[in-house]
């Protein structure tokens, strides 16, 4: 396993790869791995093709120098060059890595700030916002603070000053996701759920779209859990709306995300489950997703002196999070959080300290593997991939029947959400500093296990009953689309 991982982590030529594989006697794996080489010419592209109606990114032709840096980003993600683009066909995962690479502002996120200002100025609407784990360790960079500086409380204060009626923590929804995703994993492991292993994570919308296009045959592996953003949107417009006595049609939901693909995810037609529950299918669970950069622009437009702000607390009933919910923002964090709770579900005992500091799945290595011994179950094998190029390598192995993992985490962006396409433009060092900020928050948390989150316990008691219940399926789970090439 280690040798295979070592090979996967390197970009090597076909000839060199065959040499190495021959030496270690793993020729049966070669076809699966080599298939990730580009199949279609991409050398003629000077700029990534961007559709005019792309919900996540925009190309500003007049600013473009045709430098090709964005093409490098997209081919590194194994998107451009991996489908037949002749005839003007465009496939985009909405990951935004090309935007991060462009130094001329010729590629940007699609700006949704005007839409959010309009909602905030509409006094008929109850406008609420959720903030991702990752933006609290990167937003400060837009105001001159060091990468990784925790600005959680300042961010809440700024959002209140912008006029949001309530500020919720996506970390709460990450804990809710862990409850559902770990339960789903245990049901697959024990045969209660007739779905294949390994179970794939499903919280990175760029990764989900990549799988829908390039590996639709593997979609049964994908967890049916919605992402935390979408879970929270669905419970805001159902459980919260009921408790507050507000018509869900009058609630406008905004998120602050490190991610450009979240804009696409909001618009997926099937993300209207709270509306369906209320008999109003036209209501979307989430109305707008802002990147970290867009929130910084709104704070500047309002002339808020961000670095001088005091701290405020998130609002209940979605304000509590465990440390496990927060590390979702870093590559390996979803795995670490899910394994902690899966251990508890399988053994009914608290996970050992090793799983509270699960270093094997942390860090910027492209593909990571670990084995966890769970009493009464045996060895649970996990893998963690960051960046879609690494995802392709692992998917080729799985498609060819190789790899014996039970759980695989996929994140579209290098470093996971901390390196998302909507983050302040940055370097590898910033990604590491941001991840360290999240792991420090986890280590300092009084609760480090998602099932200890009392607001999560309450929503199960009052609303869902238990993880994977019919109602949980209705609001917290989804289906995928085999989009193909
Ligand atoms: S990186 Fe920016 S400037 Fe360079 S080709 Fe791409 S869009 Fe144009
Ligand atoms: S958003 Fe991602 S997939 Fe789309 S063009 Fe940019 S790098 Fe390629």
CSV table of C-alpha atoms and ligand atoms in Angstrom, one decimal:
chain,number,residue,atom,x,y,z
A,1,UNK,CA,0.0,0.0,0.0
A,2,UNK,CA,2.8,2.5,0.9
A,3,UNK,CA,4.6,1.8,-2.4
A,4,UNK,CA,1.4,2.4,-4.3
A,5,UNK,CA,0.8,5.6,-2.4
A,6,UNK,CA,4.4,6.7,-3.1
A,7,UNK,CA,3.8,6.3,-6.8
A,8,UNK,CA,0.5,8.1,-6.8
A,9,UNK,CA,1.9,11.1,-5.0
A,10,UNK,CA,4.4,11.8,-7.9
A,11,UNK,CA,3.8,13.1,-11.3
A,12,UNK,CA,5.9,10.7,-13.3
A,13,UNK,CA,6.2,9.9,-17.0
A,14,UNK,CA,4.6,6.8,-18.5
A,15,UNK,CA,8.0,5.2,-19.2
A,16,UNK,CA,9.3,5.9,-15.7
A,17,UNK,CA,6.1,4.7,-14.2
A,18,UNK,CA,6.3,1.4,-16.1
A,19,UNK,CA,9.9,0.9,-15.0
A,20,UNK,CA,9.0,1.4,-11.3
A,21,UNK,CA,5.9,-0.8,-11.5
A,22,UNK,CA,7.8,-3.6,-13.1
A,23,UNK,CA,10.5,-3.5,-10.4
A,24,UNK,CA,7.9,-3.8,-7.6
A,25,UNK,CA,5.8,-6.3,-9.5
A,26,UNK,CA,2.6,-4.3,-9.7
A,27,UNK,CA,2.0,-4.4,-13.5
A,28,UNK,CA,-1.6,-5.2,-13.0
A,29,UNK,CA,-2.2,-1.7,-11.7
A,30,UNK,CA,-0.6,0.1,-14.6
A,31,UNK,CA,-3.5,0.6,-16.9
A,32,UNK,CA,-5.7,2.0,-14.2
A,33,UNK,CA,-3.2,4.6,-13.2
A,34,UNK,CA,-1.9,5.6,-16.7
A,35,UNK,CA,-5.4,6.4,-17.9
A,36,UNK,CA,-5.2,9.7,-16.1
A,37,UNK,CA,-3.0,11.1,-18.8
A,38,UNK,CA,-4.7,13.8,-20.9
A,39,UNK,CA,-6.7,12.4,-23.8
A,40,UNK,CA,-7.5,15.5,-25.8
A,41,UNK,CA,-5.3,18.3,-27.0
A,42,UNK,CA,-5.2,21.3,-24.7
A,43,UNK,CA,-2.0,22.9,-25.9
A,44,UNK,CA,-4.0,25.3,-28.2
A,45,UNK,CA,-5.7,26.9,-25.3
A,46,UNK,CA,-4.2,30.2,-24.1
A,47,UNK,CA,-7.1,30.7,-21.6
A,48,UNK,CA,-9.6,28.4,-20.0
A,49,UNK,CA,-12.9,28.3,-21.8
A,50,UNK,CA,-15.6,29.8,-19.5
A,51,UNK,CA,-19.3,29.6,-20.5
A,52,UNK,CA,-21.2,32.9,-20.3
A,53,UNK,CA,-23.7,31.3,-17.8
A,54,UNK,CA,-21.1,29.8,-15.5
A,55,UNK,CA,-22.7,30.4,-12.1
A,56,UNK,CA,-19.3,30.5,-10.3
A,57,UNK,CA,-16.6,32.2,-12.4
A,58,UNK,CA,-16.5,35.0,-15.0
A,59,UNK,CA,-13.8,35.7,-17.7
A,60,UNK,CA,-13.2,39.4,-18.3
A,61,UNK,CA,-11.7,39.4,-21.8
A,62,UNK,CA,-10.4,42.9,-21.9
A,63,UNK,CA,-8.1,42.2,-18.9
A,64,UNK,CA,-6.8,38.9,-20.2
A,65,UNK,CA,-3.1,38.7,-21.2
A,66,UNK,CA,-3.4,35.2,-22.6
A,67,UNK,CA,-0.6,34.1,-20.2
A,68,UNK,CA,-2.0,30.6,-19.9
A,69,UNK,CA,-1.6,30.3,-16.1
A,70,UNK,CA,-5.3,29.4,-15.8
A,71,UNK,CA,-4.9,26.6,-18.4
A,72,UNK,CA,-2.1,25.2,-16.1
A,73,UNK,CA,-4.5,25.2,-13.2
A,74,UNK,CA,-7.3,23.5,-15.1
A,75,UNK,CA,-5.1,20.8,-16.6
A,76,UNK,CA,-3.6,20.2,-13.2
A,77,UNK,CA,-7.2,19.6,-12.1
A,78,UNK,CA,-7.4,17.1,-15.0
A,79,UNK,CA,-10.5,18.9,-16.5
A,80,UNK,CA,-9.2,20.7,-19.6
A,81,UNK,CA,-7.7,18.1,-21.9
A,82,UNK,CA,-9.7,15.3,-20.4
A,83,UNK,CA,-12.8,15.8,-22.4
A,84,UNK,CA,-13.4,16.5,-26.1
A,85,UNK,CA,-13.8,20.3,-26.2
A,86,UNK,CA,-14.1,20.4,-30.0
A,87,UNK,CA,-17.3,22.0,-31.1
A,88,UNK,CA,-17.1,24.4,-28.2
A,89,UNK,CA,-18.1,21.9,-25.5
A,90,UNK,CA,-17.1,23.1,-22.0
A,91,UNK,CA,-16.9,21.1,-18.8
A,92,UNK,CA,-16.2,23.1,-15.6
A,93,UNK,CA,-16.2,21.8,-12.1
A,94,UNK,CA,-16.5,25.4,-10.8
A,95,UNK,CA,-13.5,24.9,-8.5
A,96,UNK,CA,-12.1,28.3,-9.0
A,97,UNK,CA,-8.4,27.2,-9.0
A,98,UNK,CA,-8.0,29.1,-12.3
A,99,UNK,CA,-9.2,32.3,-10.6
A,100,UNK,CA,-6.6,31.8,-7.8
A,101,UNK,CA,-3.9,31.5,-10.5
A,102,UNK,CA,-4.9,34.6,-12.5
A,103,UNK,CA,-2.9,37.6,-11.5
A,104,UNK,CA,-4.7,40.0,-13.8
A,105,UNK,CA,-8.2,39.9,-12.4
A,106,UNK,CA,-9.3,38.5,-15.8
A,107,UNK,CA,-10.9,35.6,-14.0
A,108,UNK,CA,-13.0,36.3,-11.0
A,109,UNK,CA,-15.8,34.7,-9.0
A,110,UNK,CA,-19.3,35.7,-10.2
A,111,UNK,CA,-20.1,38.7,-8.0
A,112,UNK,CA,-23.2,38.1,-5.9
A,113,UNK,CA,-22.6,41.0,-3.5
A,114,UNK,CA,-25.3,43.2,-5.2
A,115,UNK,CA,-27.8,40.4,-4.8
A,116,UNK,CA,-27.1,40.2,-1.1
A,117,UNK,CA,-27.1,44.0,-0.6
A,118,UNK,CA,-30.5,44.0,-2.3
A,119,UNK,CA,-31.8,41.3,0.1
A,120,UNK,CA,-30.4,43.2,3.1
A,121,UNK,CA,-32.2,46.3,2.0
A,122,UNK,CA,-35.5,44.5,1.6
A,123,UNK,CA,-37.3,44.8,4.9
A,124,UNK,CA,-39.8,42.1,4.0
A,125,UNK,CA,-37.0,39.5,4.1
A,126,UNK,CA,-35.5,37.8,7.1
A,127,UNK,CA,-31.8,37.6,5.9
A,128,UNK,CA,-29.6,35.1,7.7
A,129,UNK,CA,-26.0,34.1,7.0
A,130,UNK,CA,-23.8,31.1,7.8
A,131,UNK,CA,-20.0,31.1,7.8
A,132,UNK,CA,-17.8,28.3,6.8
A,133,UNK,CA,-15.0,26.9,9.0
A,134,UNK,CA,-12.3,28.1,6.5
A,135,UNK,CA,-13.2,31.7,6.2
A,136,UNK,CA,-12.6,32.4,9.9
A,137,UNK,CA,-8.9,31.6,9.4
A,138,UNK,CA,-8.5,33.5,6.1
A,139,UNK,CA,-10.7,36.6,6.0
A,140,UNK,CA,-8.2,38.5,8.1
A,141,UNK,CA,-5.7,38.3,5.3
A,142,UNK,CA,-7.9,40.7,3.3
A,143,UNK,CA,-7.3,43.3,6.1
A,144,UNK,CA,-3.6,42.8,6.5
A,145,UNK,CA,-3.6,40.1,9.2
A,146,UNK,CA,-1.4,37.0,8.9
A,147,UNK,CA,-2.8,33.8,7.3
A,148,UNK,CA,-4.3,31.6,9.9
A,149,UNK,CA,-5.3,34.4,12.3
A,150,UNK,CA,-8.6,33.4,13.8
A,151,UNK,CA,-11.2,36.2,13.2
A,152,UNK,CA,-14.3,34.1,14.0
A,153,UNK,CA,-15.7,36.7,16.5
A,154,UNK,CA,-14.8,39.7,14.3
A,155,UNK,CA,-16.5,38.1,11.3
A,156,UNK,CA,-19.7,37.6,13.3
A,157,UNK,CA,-19.6,41.3,14.4
A,158,UNK,CA,-19.0,42.5,10.9
A,159,UNK,CA,-21.9,40.4,9.5
A,160,UNK,CA,-24.2,41.9,12.2
A,161,UNK,CA,-23.1,45.4,11.2
A,162,UNK,CA,-23.9,44.5,7.6
A,163,UNK,CA,-27.5,43.9,8.7
A,164,UNK,CA,-27.9,40.1,8.9
A,165,UNK,CA,-30.7,39.1,11.3
A,166,UNK,CA,-28.9,36.0,12.5
A,167,UNK,CA,-25.4,34.7,12.0
A,168,UNK,CA,-25.0,30.9,12.0
A,169,UNK,CA,-22.0,28.6,12.0
A,170,UNK,CA,-21.6,26.1,9.2
A,171,UNK,CA,-19.5,24.2,11.8
A,172,UNK,CA,-22.9,23.3,13.3
A,173,UNK,CA,-23.9,21.8,10.0
A,174,UNK,CA,-20.6,20.1,9.6
A,175,UNK,CA,-21.4,18.3,12.9
A,176,UNK,CA,-24.8,17.4,11.5
A,177,UNK,CA,-23.1,16.1,8.3
A,178,UNK,CA,-20.8,13.9,10.4
A,179,UNK,CA,-23.7,12.4,12.2
A,180,UNK,CA,-25.4,11.5,8.9
A,181,UNK,CA,-22.2,10.5,7.0
A,182,UNK,CA,-20.7,8.4,9.8
A,183,UNK,CA,-24.0,6.6,10.3
A,184,UNK,CA,-24.2,6.0,6.5
A,185,UNK,CA,-20.6,4.6,6.6
A,186,UNK,CA,-21.5,2.3,9.5
A,187,UNK,CA,-24.6,1.1,7.7
A,188,UNK,CA,-22.5,0.3,4.6
A,189,UNK,CA,-19.8,-1.4,6.7
A,190,UNK,CA,-22.4,-3.6,8.5
A,191,UNK,CA,-24.4,-4.4,5.4
A,192,UNK,CA,-27.5,-2.6,6.6
A,193,UNK,CA,-27.2,-0.3,3.6
A,194,UNK,CA,-26.7,-2.1,0.3
A,195,UNK,CA,-24.2,0.4,-1.2
A,196,UNK,CA,-20.6,-0.1,-2.2
A,197,UNK,CA,-17.4,0.6,-0.4
A,198,UNK,CA,-15.4,2.7,-0.2
A,199,UNK,CA,-17.9,5.5,0.7
A,200,UNK,CA,-16.9,8.8,-0.9
A,201,UNK,CA,-17.3,12.1,0.9
A,202,UNK,CA,-19.7,14.5,-0.8
A,203,UNK,CA,-19.2,17.9,0.8
A,204,UNK,CA,-17.0,19.5,-1.9
A,205,UNK,CA,-19.3,20.5,-4.8
A,206,UNK,CA,-16.4,20.8,-7.3
A,207,UNK,CA,-15.4,17.2,-6.5
A,208,UNK,CA,-19.0,16.0,-6.8
A,209,UNK,CA,-19.4,17.6,-10.3
A,210,UNK,CA,-16.1,16.1,-11.3
A,211,UNK,CA,-17.3,12.6,-10.4
A,212,UNK,CA,-20.6,13.2,-12.1
A,213,UNK,CA,-18.8,14.1,-15.4
A,214,UNK,CA,-15.8,11.8,-15.4
A,215,UNK,CA,-16.7,8.8,-13.2
A,216,UNK,CA,-20.6,8.5,-13.2
A,217,UNK,CA,-20.2,4.7,-12.9
A,218,UNK,CA,-18.7,5.4,-9.4
A,219,UNK,CA,-21.6,7.6,-8.1
A,220,UNK,CA,-23.1,4.8,-6.0
A,221,UNK,CA,-20.0,5.2,-3.8
A,222,UNK,CA,-20.8,8.8,-3.1
A,223,UNK,CA,-22.3,9.5,0.3
A,224,UNK,CA,-25.9,10.8,-0.2
A,225,UNK,CA,-25.2,13.5,2.4
A,226,UNK,CA,-25.6,17.1,1.3
A,227,UNK,CA,-22.8,19.4,2.0
A,228,UNK,CA,-22.9,21.3,5.3
A,229,UNK,CA,-23.9,24.5,3.4
A,230,UNK,CA,-26.9,22.8,1.9
A,231,UNK,CA,-27.9,20.9,5.1
A,232,UNK,CA,-28.0,24.2,7.0
A,233,UNK,CA,-30.0,26.0,4.2
A,234,UNK,CA,-32.6,23.2,4.4
A,235,UNK,CA,-32.9,23.3,8.2
A,236,UNK,CA,-33.0,27.1,8.3
A,237,UNK,CA,-36.0,27.1,5.9
A,238,UNK,CA,-37.8,24.2,7.8
A,239,UNK,CA,-36.9,23.7,11.5
A,240,UNK,CA,-35.8,27.3,12.2
A,241,UNK,CA,-38.7,28.7,10.1
A,242,UNK,CA,-41.2,26.6,12.1
A,243,UNK,CA,-39.6,27.6,15.5
A,244,UNK,CA,-39.6,31.3,14.6
A,245,UNK,CA,-43.0,31.3,12.9
A,246,UNK,CA,-41.5,32.7,9.7
A,247,UNK,CA,-42.7,31.8,6.2
A,248,UNK,CA,-39.7,30.1,4.5
A,249,UNK,CA,-40.6,32.2,1.4
A,250,UNK,CA,-39.6,35.3,3.5
A,251,UNK,CA,-36.2,33.9,4.5
A,252,UNK,CA,-33.1,34.7,2.4
A,253,UNK,CA,-30.2,32.5,3.1
A,254,UNK,CA,-26.6,33.5,2.5
A,255,UNK,CA,-23.3,31.7,3.1
A,256,UNK,CA,-19.7,32.8,3.3
A,257,UNK,CA,-17.6,30.1,1.7
A,258,UNK,CA,-14.0,29.6,0.7
A,259,UNK,CA,-15.4,28.1,-2.5
A,260,UNK,CA,-16.6,29.2,-5.9
A,261,UNK,CA,-18.4,25.9,-6.6
A,262,UNK,CA,-20.8,26.6,-3.7
A,263,UNK,CA,-22.4,29.1,-6.0
A,264,UNK,CA,-23.1,26.3,-8.5
A,265,UNK,CA,-24.3,24.0,-5.7
A,266,UNK,CA,-26.9,26.5,-4.5
A,267,UNK,CA,-28.4,26.5,-7.9
A,268,UNK,CA,-28.7,22.8,-8.3
A,269,UNK,CA,-32.4,22.3,-9.1
A,270,UNK,CA,-32.7,19.5,-6.5
A,271,UNK,CA,-31.6,21.7,-3.6
A,272,UNK,CA,-35.1,22.8,-2.7
A,273,UNK,CA,-36.1,20.3,-0.1
A,274,UNK,CA,-37.3,22.7,2.5
A,275,UNK,CA,-39.5,24.3,-0.2
A,276,UNK,CA,-40.9,20.9,-1.1
A,277,UNK,CA,-41.6,20.2,2.6
A,278,UNK,CA,-43.5,23.5,2.8
A,279,UNK,CA,-45.4,22.8,-0.5
A,280,UNK,CA,-43.5,25.6,-2.3
A,281,UNK,CA,-41.0,23.9,-4.6
A,282,UNK,CA,-39.9,27.2,-6.0
A,283,UNK,CA,-38.0,28.1,-2.8
A,284,UNK,CA,-34.3,27.3,-2.9
A,285,UNK,CA,-32.6,26.0,0.3
A,286,UNK,CA,-29.8,28.5,-0.2
A,287,UNK,CA,-30.2,31.8,-2.0
A,288,UNK,CA,-26.7,33.1,-2.3
A,289,UNK,CA,-23.1,32.0,-1.7
A,290,UNK,CA,-20.4,34.6,-1.2
A,291,UNK,CA,-16.7,33.8,-1.3
A,292,UNK,CA,-14.4,35.0,1.5
A,293,UNK,CA,-13.2,37.7,-1.0
A,294,UNK,CA,-16.7,38.9,-1.6
A,295,UNK,CA,-17.4,39.3,2.1
A,296,UNK,CA,-14.2,41.3,2.5
A,297,UNK,CA,-15.4,43.6,-0.3
A,298,UNK,CA,-18.8,44.1,1.4
A,299,UNK,CA,-17.1,44.9,4.7
A,300,UNK,CA,-14.9,47.5,2.9
A,301,UNK,CA,-17.9,48.9,1.0
A,302,UNK,CA,-19.6,49.6,4.4
A,303,UNK,CA,-16.4,51.2,5.7
A,304,UNK,CA,-16.2,48.8,8.6
A,305,UNK,CA,-12.8,48.9,10.4
A,306,UNK,CA,-12.5,45.2,10.5
A,307,UNK,CA,-9.3,44.8,12.5
A,308,UNK,CA,-10.7,47.1,15.3
A,309,UNK,CA,-13.9,45.1,15.7
A,310,UNK,CA,-14.7,43.3,18.9
A,311,UNK,CA,-15.9,39.7,19.0
A,312,UNK,CA,-19.5,38.5,18.8
A,313,UNK,CA,-21.0,35.1,19.3
A,314,UNK,CA,-22.9,33.1,16.7
A,315,UNK,CA,-26.7,32.9,17.1
A,316,UNK,CA,-28.5,29.8,18.4
A,317,UNK,CA,-30.1,27.5,17.2
A,318,UNK,CA,-27.2,26.8,14.8
A,319,UNK,CA,-24.3,28.5,16.6
A,320,UNK,CA,-22.6,25.6,18.4
A,321,UNK,CA,-19.9,23.4,16.8
A,322,UNK,CA,-17.4,20.9,18.0
A,323,UNK,CA,-13.7,20.9,17.1
A,324,UNK,CA,-14.5,18.1,14.6
A,325,UNK,CA,-16.9,20.4,12.8
A,326,UNK,CA,-14.3,23.0,12.4
A,327,UNK,CA,-11.5,20.9,10.9
A,328,UNK,CA,-13.8,20.1,8.0
A,329,UNK,CA,-12.1,23.1,6.5
A,330,UNK,CA,-8.8,21.3,6.0
A,331,UNK,CA,-7.9,18.3,3.9
A,332,UNK,CA,-8.3,15.2,6.0
A,333,UNK,CA,-10.6,17.0,8.4
A,334,UNK,CA,-13.8,15.4,7.2
A,335,UNK,CA,-12.2,12.0,7.5
A,336,UNK,CA,-10.9,12.7,11.0
A,337,UNK,CA,-14.2,14.0,12.1
A,338,UNK,CA,-16.2,11.1,10.6
A,339,UNK,CA,-13.8,8.4,11.9
A,340,UNK,CA,-14.1,9.8,15.5
A,341,UNK,CA,-17.9,9.5,15.3
A,342,UNK,CA,-17.8,6.2,13.4
A,343,UNK,CA,-15.6,4.8,16.2
A,344,UNK,CA,-18.2,5.8,18.7
A,345,UNK,CA,-21.1,4.4,16.7
A,346,UNK,CA,-19.3,1.0,16.2
A,347,UNK,CA,-18.0,0.6,19.8
A,348,UNK,CA,-20.2,2.8,22.0
A,349,UNK,CA,-17.0,4.2,23.5
A,350,UNK,CA,-15.2,7.5,23.2
A,351,UNK,CA,-12.5,7.4,20.5
A,352,UNK,CA,-8.9,7.1,21.6
A,353,UNK,CA,-6.5,10.1,21.7
A,354,UNK,CA,-5.0,8.9,18.4
A,355,UNK,CA,-8.2,10.0,16.7
A,356,UNK,CA,-8.2,13.4,18.4
A,357,UNK,CA,-4.9,14.1,16.7
A,358,UNK,CA,-5.1,12.0,13.6
A,359,UNK,CA,-1.9,13.2,12.0
A,360,UNK,CA,-1.7,10.6,9.2
A,361,UNK,CA,-4.6,12.3,7.4
A,362,UNK,CA,-3.4,15.9,8.0
A,363,UNK,CA,-1.2,18.0,5.9
A,364,UNK,CA,-0.7,18.9,2.2
A,365,UNK,CA,0.4,15.5,0.8
A,366,UNK,CA,-1.8,14.9,-2.3
A,367,UNK,CA,-2.9,11.4,-1.3
A,368,UNK,CA,-2.8,10.2,2.3
A,369,UNK,CA,-3.8,6.8,3.7
A,370,UNK,CA,-4.3,5.5,7.3
A,371,UNK,CA,-5.6,2.4,9.0
A,372,UNK,CA,-7.6,2.6,12.2
A,373,UNK,CA,-8.2,-0.5,14.4
A,374,UNK,CA,-11.8,-0.5,15.7
A,375,UNK,CA,-12.5,-3.1,18.4
A,376,UNK,CA,-15.2,-5.5,17.2
A,377,UNK,CA,-14.9,-4.3,13.6
A,378,UNK,CA,-11.2,-4.6,12.6
A,379,UNK,CA,-9.2,-2.4,10.5
A,380,UNK,CA,-10.9,0.6,8.9
A,381,UNK,CA,-8.9,1.8,5.9
A,382,UNK,CA,-9.2,5.4,4.8
A,383,UNK,CA,-7.7,7.6,2.1
A,384,UNK,CA,-7.7,11.3,1.6
A,385,UNK,CA,-7.2,13.1,-1.7
A,386,UNK,CA,-6.8,16.8,-2.3
A,387,UNK,CA,-7.0,18.4,-5.8
A,388,UNK,CA,-8.8,16.8,-8.6
A,389,UNK,CA,-5.7,15.4,-10.3
A,390,UNK,CA,-5.1,13.3,-7.2
A,391,UNK,CA,-8.7,12.3,-7.2
A,392,UNK,CA,-8.4,11.0,-10.7
A,393,UNK,CA,-5.5,8.8,-9.8
A,394,UNK,CA,-7.4,7.2,-6.9
A,395,UNK,CA,-10.6,6.9,-8.9
A,396,UNK,CA,-8.7,5.0,-11.6
A,397,UNK,CA,-7.5,2.5,-9.0
A,398,UNK,CA,-11.0,2.1,-7.6
A,399,UNK,CA,-12.5,1.7,-11.1
A,400,UNK,CA,-10.0,-1.0,-11.9
A,401,UNK,CA,-10.8,-2.9,-8.7
A,402,UNK,CA,-7.7,-1.8,-6.8
A,403,UNK,CA,-7.5,-0.2,-3.4
A,404,UNK,CA,-9.1,-1.7,-0.3
A,405,UNK,CA,-10.3,1.5,1.4
A,406,UNK,CA,-13.6,1.8,3.3
A,407,UNK,CA,-13.8,5.6,3.2
A,408,UNK,CA,-12.2,8.1,0.8
A,409,UNK,CA,-12.3,11.8,1.3
A,410,UNK,CA,-12.1,13.9,-1.9
A,411,UNK,CA,-11.6,17.7,-2.0
A,412,UNK,CA,-11.5,19.6,-5.3
A,413,UNK,CA,-9.0,22.1,-4.0
A,414,UNK,CA,-5.4,21.6,-2.9
A,415,UNK,CA,-5.4,21.8,0.9
A,416,UNK,CA,-9.1,21.3,1.0
A,417,UNK,CA,-11.4,24.3,1.8
A,418,UNK,CA,-8.5,26.4,3.2
A,419,UNK,CA,-7.1,26.4,-0.3
A,420,UNK,CA,-10.5,27.0,-2.0
A,421,UNK,CA,-11.0,29.0,-5.1
A,422,UNK,CA,-12.9,31.7,-3.2
A,423,UNK,CA,-10.1,32.3,-0.7
A,424,UNK,CA,-7.7,35.3,-0.6
A,425,UNK,CA,-5.1,34.7,-3.3
A,426,UNK,CA,-2.3,33.0,-1.6
A,427,UNK,CA,0.5,30.5,-1.3
A,428,UNK,CA,1.0,26.9,0.0
A,429,UNK,CA,2.3,28.5,3.2
A,430,UNK,CA,-1.0,30.3,3.7
A,431,UNK,CA,-2.9,27.1,3.3
A,432,UNK,CA,-0.8,25.5,6.0
A,433,UNK,CA,-1.2,28.4,8.3
A,434,UNK,CA,-4.9,28.4,7.8
A,435,UNK,CA,-5.1,24.7,8.5
A,436,UNK,CA,-3.0,25.1,11.6
A,437,UNK,CA,-5.5,27.8,12.8
A,438,UNK,CA,-8.3,25.3,12.5
A,439,UNK,CA,-6.5,22.4,14.2
A,440,UNK,CA,-5.6,24.8,17.1
A,441,UNK,CA,-9.3,25.7,17.4
A,442,UNK,CA,-10.1,21.9,17.5
A,443,UNK,CA,-7.4,21.2,20.1
A,444,UNK,CA,-8.7,24.1,22.3
A,445,UNK,CA,-12.4,23.0,22.0
A,446,UNK,CA,-14.2,21.6,25.0
A,447,UNK,CA,-16.1,19.4,22.6
A,448,UNK,CA,-14.2,17.6,19.9
A,449,UNK,CA,-16.8,15.0,18.8
A,450,UNK,CA,-19.7,15.9,16.6
A,451,UNK,CA,-22.2,13.8,18.7
A,452,UNK,CA,-21.4,16.0,21.7
A,453,UNK,CA,-22.8,19.1,20.0
A,454,UNK,CA,-25.9,19.9,22.1
A,455,UNK,CA,-27.7,21.8,19.4
A,456,UNK,CA,-27.2,18.8,17.1
A,457,UNK,CA,-28.6,16.5,19.8
A,458,UNK,CA,-31.6,18.9,20.1
A,459,UNK,CA,-32.4,18.9,16.4
A,460,UNK,CA,-32.5,15.1,16.4
A,461,UNK,CA,-34.7,15.1,19.5
A,462,UNK,CA,-37.1,17.8,18.3
A,463,UNK,CA,-37.1,17.3,14.5
A,464,UNK,CA,-35.3,14.4,12.8
A,465,UNK,CA,-35.6,11.7,15.4
A,466,UNK,CA,-32.3,10.0,14.5
A,467,UNK,CA,-29.6,10.0,11.8
A,468,UNK,CA,-30.7,8.6,8.4
A,469,UNK,CA,-34.4,8.8,9.5
A,470,UNK,CA,-37.0,9.4,6.7
A,471,UNK,CA,-37.1,13.1,7.6
A,472,UNK,CA,-33.3,13.3,7.6
A,473,UNK,CA,-33.3,11.7,4.2
A,474,UNK,CA,-35.9,14.2,3.0
A,475,UNK,CA,-33.9,17.3,4.0
A,476,UNK,CA,-30.3,16.3,4.5
A,477,UNK,CA,-29.6,13.8,1.7
A,478,UNK,CA,-29.6,14.1,-2.1
A,479,UNK,CA,-29.1,12.3,-5.4
A,480,UNK,CA,-26.5,12.8,-8.1
A,481,UNK,CA,-26.6,13.3,-11.8
A,482,UNK,CA,-24.6,11.2,-14.2
A,483,UNK,CA,-23.5,14.1,-16.5
A,484,UNK,CA,-20.9,12.2,-18.5
A,485,UNK,CA,-18.6,13.7,-21.0
B,1,LIG,S1,-4.5,33.5,-16.1
B,1,LIG,FE1,-5.8,35.3,-16.3
B,1,LIG,S2,-4.7,36.7,-17.7
B,1,LIG,FE2,-3.7,34.6,-17.8
B,1,LIG,S3,-4.8,33.7,-19.6
B,1,LIG,FE3,-5.9,33.1,-17.8
B,1,LIG,S4,-7.6,34.6,-17.6
B,1,LIG,FE4,-6.0,35.5,-19.0
B,2,LIG,S1,-13.2,26.5,-12.3
B,2,LIG,FE1,-11.8,24.7,-12.2
B,2,LIG,S2,-12.7,23.3,-13.8
B,2,LIG,FE2,-13.6,25.4,-14.2
B,2,LIG,S3,-12.1,26.3,-15.7
B,2,LIG,FE3,-11.4,26.9,-13.6
B,2,LIG,S4,-9.9,25.4,-13.0
B,2,LIG,FE4,-11.1,24.6,-14.8
